[in-house]
Amino acid sequence: MSIASIVDAQKFKRRPFCDTDTTVFDAAVTMALLEVNALAVIEDGQLAGIITDHDILLCLADSGSSFYEQTVNDWMTENPVACPTGAKLSTALNLMAKHEVRNLVITQRGDPLTVVSSKEILARIHEEDELELAVLRGMARKPSDRPNA
């Protein structure tokens, strides 16, 4: 199964993006409203970085009351790890492990499309495993226990 399966599920749910000049406070509000822990940062239509809930906590701890004036540009991670929609879920997880990140920017033809968390990927893998188990359990039943046998 590929990342596209998660992107399709998110299609009408969210566009977790902000601009480089967005305040960190506004980014935090956007994350809360969208129920996400990271936003892709866009500048001139191109992917410029990613800001996570962890970055926001660091900003708050470091900046104190000036937290409300700080911009995402000052706290984002530039050149974030990105993955195309066609990548397998296992490839995406390996990429996250290699770069020690919890969120991937998903791209389509090089353009940022969404952000996917490790939690979302693991949940999709779990769903896939559960389906496989159900099929195997059905195959393991005695013929007399199967419906339409």
Short mmCIF file of C-alpha atoms in Angstrom, two decimals:
data_model
loop_
_atom_site.label_atom_id
_atom_site.label_comp_id
_atom_site.label_asym_id
_atom_site.label_seq_id
_atom_site.Cartn_x
_atom_site.Cartn_y
_atom_site.Cartn_z
CA MET A 1 0.00 0.00 0.00
CA SER A 2 1.28 3.49 -0.80
CA ILE A 3 1.21 6.91 0.81
CA ALA A 4 -1.53 7.78 -1.70
CA SER A 5 -3.99 5.77 0.42
CA ILE A 6 -3.47 8.19 3.31
CA VAL A 7 -3.52 11.24 1.05
CA ASP A 8 -6.83 10.07 -0.44
CA ALA A 9 -8.30 9.73 3.05
CA GLN A 10 -7.18 13.30 3.85
CA LYS A 11 -8.32 14.76 0.53
CA PHE A 12 -11.25 16.76 1.82
CA LYS A 13 -10.01 17.07 5.38
CA ARG A 14 -7.10 19.50 5.42
CA ARG A 15 -4.33 21.42 3.72
CA PRO A 16 -1.72 21.72 6.48
CA PHE A 17 0.22 24.66 5.07
CA CYS A 18 1.32 28.10 6.18
CA ASP A 19 3.53 30.85 4.77
CA THR A 20 6.99 31.82 6.00
CA ASP A 21 5.64 35.10 7.37
CA THR A 22 2.90 33.41 9.43
CA THR A 23 3.38 34.02 13.13
CA VAL A 24 4.27 31.01 15.23
CA PHE A 25 1.14 31.68 17.28
CA ASP A 26 -1.05 31.56 14.15
CA ALA A 27 0.70 28.35 13.08
CA ALA A 28 -0.12 26.84 16.49
CA VAL A 29 -3.76 27.88 16.11
CA THR A 30 -3.88 26.35 12.62
CA MET A 31 -2.40 23.09 13.92
CA ALA A 32 -4.97 22.98 16.71
CA LEU A 33 -7.87 23.64 14.32
CA LEU A 34 -6.67 21.03 11.82
CA GLU A 35 -5.70 18.59 14.59
CA VAL A 36 -2.21 18.10 13.16
CA ASN A 37 1.25 18.35 14.66
CA ALA A 38 3.09 19.85 11.68
CA LEU A 39 2.58 22.32 8.84
CA ALA A 40 4.41 22.49 5.54
CA VAL A 41 5.78 26.00 5.08
CA ILE A 42 5.29 27.47 1.62
CA GLU A 43 7.11 30.44 0.07
CA ASP A 44 6.29 31.63 -3.44
CA GLY A 45 4.37 28.41 -4.07
CA GLN A 46 7.39 26.24 -3.21
CA LEU A 47 8.13 24.10 -0.17
CA ALA A 48 10.37 26.13 2.12
CA GLY A 49 10.26 24.08 5.31
CA ILE A 50 8.20 22.40 7.99
CA ILE A 51 7.20 23.60 11.43
CA THR A 52 6.18 21.11 14.10
CA ASP A 53 4.56 21.26 17.50
CA HIS A 54 8.04 20.69 18.95
CA ASP A 55 9.39 23.77 17.12
CA ILE A 56 6.52 25.81 18.55
CA LEU A 57 7.28 24.65 22.10
CA LEU A 58 10.95 25.60 21.62
CA CYS A 59 9.91 29.03 20.35
CA LEU A 60 7.60 29.57 23.31
CA ALA A 61 10.27 28.50 25.79
CA ASP A 62 12.93 30.66 24.14
CA SER A 63 10.89 33.73 23.21
CA GLY A 64 8.49 34.18 26.09
CA SER A 65 6.08 37.02 25.43
CA SER A 66 7.56 37.77 21.99
CA PHE A 67 6.20 34.36 20.92
CA TYR A 68 3.27 36.19 19.32
CA GLU A 69 5.55 38.20 17.00
CA GLN A 70 7.95 35.41 15.99
CA THR A 71 7.49 34.13 12.44
CA VAL A 72 7.50 30.56 11.21
CA ASN A 73 10.51 31.44 9.05
CA ASP A 74 12.61 31.84 12.21
CA TRP A 75 11.65 28.44 13.68
CA MET A 76 10.94 26.10 10.78
CA THR A 77 13.21 23.32 9.59
CA GLU A 78 14.40 24.12 6.08
CA ASN A 79 14.62 21.43 3.40
CA PRO A 80 12.21 19.05 5.12
CA VAL A 81 12.13 15.35 4.36
CA ALA A 82 9.66 14.79 1.54
CA CYS A 83 8.19 11.72 -0.08
CA PRO A 84 6.16 11.26 -3.29
CA THR A 85 2.57 10.01 -3.11
CA GLY A 86 3.50 6.81 -4.92
CA ALA A 87 5.98 5.67 -2.26
CA LYS A 88 5.19 2.56 -0.26
CA LEU A 89 4.26 2.99 3.39
CA SER A 90 7.33 0.99 4.43
CA THR A 91 9.55 3.28 2.35
CA ALA A 92 8.04 6.34 4.04
CA LEU A 93 8.61 4.84 7.51
CA ASN A 94 12.20 3.96 6.63
CA LEU A 95 12.76 7.53 5.42
CA MET A 96 11.37 8.88 8.70
CA ALA A 97 13.61 6.57 10.73
CA LYS A 98 16.68 7.45 8.67
CA HIS A 99 16.16 11.20 9.16
CA GLU A 100 14.72 10.88 12.69
CA VAL A 101 11.53 12.80 11.90
CA ARG A 102 7.88 12.19 12.81
CA ASN A 103 6.35 14.00 9.83
CA LEU A 104 6.84 13.83 6.07
CA VAL A 105 5.82 16.37 3.49
CA ILE A 106 4.07 14.43 0.74
CA THR A 107 4.62 15.68 -2.79
CA GLN A 108 2.95 15.12 -6.11
CA ARG A 109 5.06 15.92 -9.17
CA GLY A 110 7.38 17.84 -6.85
CA ASP A 111 4.65 20.07 -5.41
CA PRO A 112 3.76 19.86 -1.69
CA LEU A 113 0.42 18.14 -1.21
CA THR A 114 0.06 17.44 2.50
CA VAL A 115 1.91 16.38 5.64
CA VAL A 116 1.68 12.83 6.98
CA SER A 117 2.70 11.73 10.47
CA SER A 118 4.30 8.46 11.49
CA LYS A 119 1.15 7.78 13.51
CA GLU A 120 -1.00 7.95 10.36
CA ILE A 121 1.35 5.64 8.47
CA LEU A 122 1.45 3.11 11.31
CA ALA A 123 -2.35 3.20 11.62
CA ARG A 124 -2.73 2.47 7.89
CA ILE A 125 -0.24 -0.41 8.11
CA HIS A 126 -2.17 -1.77 11.10
CA GLU A 127 -5.45 -1.61 9.12
CA GLU A 128 -3.80 -3.48 6.27
CA ASP A 129 -2.44 -6.13 8.66
CA GLU A 130 -5.86 -6.55 10.30
CA LEU A 131 -7.47 -7.13 6.90
CA GLU A 132 -4.85 -9.73 6.01
CA LEU A 133 -5.41 -11.48 9.34
CA ALA A 134 -9.16 -11.57 8.79
CA VAL A 135 -8.67 -13.14 5.37
CA LEU A 136 -6.22 -15.71 6.74
CA ARG A 137 -8.56 -16.56 9.62
CA GLY A 138 -11.36 -17.08 7.12
CA MET A 139 -9.17 -19.37 5.05
CA ALA A 140 -8.12 -21.35 8.14
CA ARG A 141 -11.68 -22.20 9.18
CA LYS A 142 -12.93 -25.68 8.43
CA PRO A 143 -15.04 -25.84 5.26
CA SER A 144 -18.12 -26.67 7.35
CA ASP A 145 -17.64 -23.45 9.37
CA ARG A 146 -17.44 -21.22 6.29
CA PRO A 147 -20.53 -19.46 4.99
CA ASN A 148 -21.74 -20.82 1.64
CA ALA A 149 -19.72 -24.02 2.11
#
